[in-house]
Coordinates of C-alpha atoms and ligand atoms in Angstrom, one line a residue:
M58 CA 10.5 -7.7 29.8
S59 CA 12.2 -11.1 30.1
G60 CA 14.9 -12.3 27.7
S61 CA 14.5 -15.3 25.4
Q62 CA 15.6 -17.7 28.2
G63 CA 12.6 -16.7 30.4
A64 CA 9.9 -16.9 27.7
A65 CA 8.2 -20.2 26.9
G66 CA 7.3 -19.4 23.3
L67 CA 9.4 -18.7 20.2
F68 CA 9.8 -15.2 18.8
V69 CA 10.5 -15.1 15.1
T70 CA 10.8 -12.0 13.0
F71 CA 11.1 -11.3 9.3
E72 CA 13.3 -8.4 8.0
G73 CA 14.4 -7.1 4.6
I74 CA 13.8 -4.3 2.2
D75 CA 10.4 -3.3 1.0
G76 CA 8.8 -5.8 -1.4
S77 CA 11.2 -8.6 -0.5
G78 CA 8.4 -10.9 0.4
K79 CA 8.4 -10.7 4.2
S80 CA 4.6 -10.5 4.6
T81 CA 4.1 -13.3 2.1
Q82 CA 6.6 -15.5 3.9
A83 CA 5.3 -14.6 7.4
R84 CA 1.8 -15.7 6.3
M85 CA 3.0 -18.9 4.7
L86 CA 5.1 -19.8 7.8
A87 CA 2.1 -19.1 10.1
A88 CA -0.1 -21.4 8.0
D89 CA 2.5 -24.2 7.9
L90 CA 3.1 -24.0 11.7
R91 CA -0.6 -24.0 12.4
A92 CA -1.2 -27.0 10.2
A93 CA 1.5 -28.7 12.2
G94 CA -0.5 -28.0 15.4
H95 CA 1.4 -25.0 16.8
D96 CA -0.3 -22.1 18.4
V97 CA 0.8 -19.1 16.3
V98 CA 0.3 -15.3 16.6
L99 CA 1.0 -13.5 13.3
T100 CA 1.7 -9.8 13.8
R101 CA 3.5 -6.9 12.2
E102 CA 5.4 -3.6 12.8
P103 CA 4.8 -0.8 13.0
G104 CA 1.5 -1.9 14.5
G105 CA 0.3 -5.2 15.9
S106 CA -1.8 -3.6 18.8
P107 CA -4.5 -1.0 18.6
G108 CA -2.3 1.8 19.9
A109 CA 0.6 0.8 17.7
E110 CA -1.6 0.7 14.6
D111 CA -2.6 4.3 15.4
I112 CA 1.1 5.3 15.5
R113 CA 1.5 3.3 12.2
R114 CA -0.7 5.9 10.4
L115 CA 1.4 8.7 11.8
V116 CA 4.7 7.3 10.6
L117 CA 3.7 5.8 7.2
E118 CA 1.4 8.4 5.7
G119 CA 2.1 11.9 4.6
D120 CA 5.1 14.0 3.6
P121 CA 8.5 12.1 3.7
D122 CA 9.8 15.1 5.7
R123 CA 7.0 15.0 8.2
W124 CA 9.2 13.8 11.1
S125 CA 12.9 14.2 11.9
A126 CA 14.9 11.0 12.2
E127 CA 15.1 11.4 16.0
T128 CA 11.3 11.9 16.3
E129 CA 10.8 8.8 14.1
I130 CA 13.0 6.7 16.4
L131 CA 10.7 7.7 19.3
L132 CA 7.5 7.0 17.4
F133 CA 8.6 3.6 16.2
T134 CA 9.9 2.7 19.7
A135 CA 6.7 3.9 21.3
A136 CA 4.7 1.7 18.9
R137 CA 7.0 -1.3 19.6
R138 CA 6.7 -0.9 23.4
D139 CA 2.9 -1.0 23.1
H140 CA 3.0 -4.0 20.7
L141 CA 5.4 -5.8 23.1
E142 CA 3.3 -5.1 26.2
R143 CA -0.1 -5.9 24.7
T144 CA 0.6 -8.6 22.0
I145 CA 4.1 -10.1 21.9
A146 CA 5.0 -10.6 25.6
P147 CA 1.6 -12.1 26.6
A148 CA 1.7 -14.5 23.7
L149 CA 5.2 -15.7 24.4
A150 CA 4.4 -16.1 28.1
A151 CA 1.4 -18.3 27.0
G152 CA 3.9 -20.5 25.1
Q153 CA 2.8 -19.3 21.6
I154 CA 5.0 -18.8 18.5
V155 CA 5.0 -15.2 17.6
I156 CA 5.8 -14.3 14.0
C157 CA 6.4 -10.6 13.4
D158 CA 6.8 -8.9 10.1
R159 CA 9.6 -6.4 10.9
F160 CA 10.9 -5.5 14.4
A161 CA 13.8 -3.6 16.0
D162 CA 16.3 -4.4 13.2
S163 CA 14.1 -2.3 10.9
T164 CA 14.6 0.7 13.2
R165 CA 18.4 0.0 13.4
M166 CA 18.4 0.2 9.6
Y167 CA 15.8 2.7 8.5
Q168 CA 16.1 5.2 11.3
G169 CA 19.7 4.2 12.3
L170 CA 21.3 4.5 8.9
S171 CA 19.2 6.4 6.4
R172 CA 19.7 10.0 7.7
G173 CA 23.1 10.0 9.3
D174 CA 24.5 7.6 11.7
L175 CA 21.9 7.3 14.5
R176 CA 22.4 3.6 15.2
G177 CA 23.8 4.4 18.7
L178 CA 20.7 6.3 19.6
V179 CA 18.4 3.5 18.3
D180 CA 20.3 0.9 20.3
Q181 CA 20.2 3.1 23.5
L182 CA 16.5 3.6 23.3
H183 CA 16.0 -0.1 22.5
G184 CA 18.0 -1.0 25.6
L185 CA 15.9 1.3 27.7
M186 CA 12.4 0.6 26.5
I187 CA 12.4 -2.7 24.7
G188 CA 15.3 -4.8 25.9
R189 CA 14.3 -7.9 23.9
E190 CA 15.6 -9.5 20.7
P191 CA 13.8 -12.1 18.6
D192 CA 14.9 -15.7 19.1
L193 CA 15.3 -16.0 15.3
T194 CA 15.2 -13.5 12.5
L195 CA 14.7 -14.4 8.8
L196 CA 16.4 -11.8 6.6
I197 CA 14.7 -12.1 3.2
D198 CA 17.5 -10.9 0.9
M199 CA 17.2 -9.6 -2.6
D200 CA 18.4 -7.0 -5.0
P201 CA 16.5 -3.7 -4.5
G202 CA 15.4 -3.5 -8.2
T203 CA 13.3 -6.6 -7.8
G204 CA 12.0 -5.6 -4.4
L205 CA 11.0 -2.1 -5.5
A206 CA 9.2 -3.4 -8.6
R207 CA 7.2 -5.8 -6.4
A208 CA 6.5 -3.1 -3.8
K209 CA 5.3 -0.6 -6.4
G210 CA 2.9 -3.2 -7.7
R211 CA 0.8 -2.7 -4.5
Q212 CA -1.8 0.0 -4.1
G213 CA -2.1 2.1 -1.0
S214 CA -1.3 5.3 0.9
E215 CA 1.6 4.0 3.0
E216 CA 4.2 5.5 0.7
R217 CA 6.4 7.6 3.0
F218 CA 9.3 5.2 2.9
E219 CA 8.8 3.8 -0.5
D220 CA 9.2 7.4 -1.8
F221 CA 12.8 7.3 -0.7
G222 CA 13.5 5.2 -3.7
Q223 CA 16.2 2.8 -4.9
H224 CA 19.2 4.4 -3.3
L225 CA 17.7 3.9 0.2
Q226 CA 16.9 0.3 -0.6
E227 CA 20.5 -0.3 -1.7
Q228 CA 21.7 1.2 1.6
M229 CA 19.2 -0.9 3.6
R230 CA 20.1 -4.1 1.8
A231 CA 23.8 -3.6 2.6
G232 CA 22.9 -2.6 6.2
F233 CA 20.8 -5.7 6.7
L234 CA 23.5 -8.0 5.4
A235 CA 26.0 -6.4 7.8
L236 CA 23.5 -6.8 10.6
A237 CA 23.3 -10.5 9.8
D238 CA 27.1 -10.7 10.3
E239 CA 26.8 -8.7 13.6
F240 CA 24.0 -11.0 15.0
A241 CA 25.1 -14.2 13.2
D242 CA 23.6 -16.5 15.9
R243 CA 20.1 -14.9 15.5
I244 CA 19.8 -13.8 11.9
A245 CA 19.5 -16.3 9.0
V246 CA 19.9 -14.9 5.5
I247 CA 17.3 -16.4 3.0
D248 CA 17.5 -15.8 -0.8
G249 CA 14.2 -14.1 -1.6
T250 CA 14.5 -14.0 -5.4
R251 CA 13.3 -17.5 -5.9
D252 CA 9.8 -18.9 -6.3
M253 CA 7.9 -18.2 -3.1
D254 CA 7.4 -22.0 -2.3
L255 CA 11.2 -22.5 -2.4
V256 CA 11.7 -19.5 -0.1
A257 CA 9.0 -20.9 2.2
A258 CA 10.7 -24.3 2.4
D259 CA 14.0 -22.7 3.3
V260 CA 12.2 -20.6 6.0
R261 CA 10.4 -23.6 7.4
R262 CA 13.7 -25.6 7.6
T263 CA 15.4 -22.8 9.5
V264 CA 12.5 -22.4 12.0
E265 CA 12.1 -26.1 12.6
A266 CA 15.8 -26.3 13.6
R267 CA 14.9 -23.9 16.5
L268 CA 11.7 -25.6 17.6
Ligands
ADP574 P1 7.1 -7.2 1.8 O1 6.2 -7.6 2.9 O2 8.5 -7.6 2.1 O3 7.0 -5.8 1.4 P2 5.3 -8.8 0.2 O4 5.2 -10.1 0.8 O5 4.2 -7.8 0.4 O6 6.7 -8.1 0.6 O7 5.5 -9.1 -1.4 C1 5.6 -8.0 -2.3 C2 4.9 -8.4 -3.6 O8 5.6 -9.4 -4.2 C3 3.5 -9.0 -3.4 O9 2.7 -8.6 -4.5 C4 3.7 -10.5 -3.4 O10 2.6 -11.2 -3.8 C5 4.9 -10.6 -4.3 N1 5.8 -11.8 -4.0 C6 6.1 -12.2 -2.8 N2 7.0 -13.2 -2.8 C7 7.3 -13.4 -4.1 C8 8.1 -14.4 -4.8 N3 8.9 -15.2 -4.2 N4 8.1 -14.3 -6.2 C9 7.4 -13.4 -6.8 N5 6.5 -12.5 -6.2 C10 6.5 -12.5 -4.9
TYD575 P1 6.0 -2.5 6.0 O1 4.6 -2.3 6.2 O2 6.7 -3.7 6.5 O3 6.4 -2.2 4.5 P2 6.8 -3.2 3.3 O4 5.8 -4.3 3.2 O5 6.8 -2.3 2.1 O6 8.2 -3.7 3.7 O7 6.8 -1.3 6.7 C1 6.5 0.0 6.2 C2 7.7 0.9 6.2 O8 8.1 1.2 7.6 C3 8.9 0.3 5.6 O9 9.3 1.1 4.5 C4 10.0 0.3 6.6 C5 9.5 1.3 7.6 N1 9.9 1.0 9.0 C6 10.8 1.8 9.6 O10 11.3 2.8 9.0 N2 11.2 1.6 10.9 C7 10.7 0.6 11.6 O11 11.1 0.4 12.8 C8 9.8 -0.3 11.0 C9 9.2 -1.4 11.8 C10 9.4 0.0 9.7

């Protein structure tokens, strides 16, 4: 897979804790960019290609102890490889803007931090099988109480990670903010607690600066 220099398009990802407004902001950004005449692919992880959507069901449904952390890293990375091969890389090669709701930073956090320090393993596998970072990552930041209350308002069966509760979300928030320092050139922190139109305006400004 080529690095960002080789690709014609722009690869933008959203990251943050559950319920922070990533999906909402990804949809709003896609609509704004399409209205401005850009060719946009809106996608998500885990998922975004038929095979990766199958893996999504394996990782997000069922008992929280269903998989070990190591197995989970392999499953999320397998899903990402399929998504990259079938959806993301072809779109970037065609010059499209790819907007993805979560990507490898989520694995660095959820699998890399939540059950012991497996960040090294996540990065090694990423280097071997993915080898590509987004051009720009919008970290939608907020306090976990607000995020969890919003996420709990949704119905559905994809509760494996939300069942981990507020402590995990606290850990993930701190981890994401540390990651934004580590990858300061790529990750922009956006305050997600505000009205969604204000958040969207901030997101749009940040993306436009890279176009
Ligand atoms: P995520 O994808 O990060 O889990 P969502 O975009 O699904 O978050 O948002 C979670 C819930 O919060 C949804 O019901 C959504 O409508 C609502 N929501 C999103 N952004 C805001 C906002 N800025 N203010 C209030 N509610 C919001
Ligand atoms: P998502 O559908 O984005 O949930 P939400 O809208 O609640 O943020 O992602 C589902 C869960 O998958 C989420 O709790 C984070 C987890 N996840 C990982 O643990 N590792 C990963 O690599 C990815 C992409 C997601």
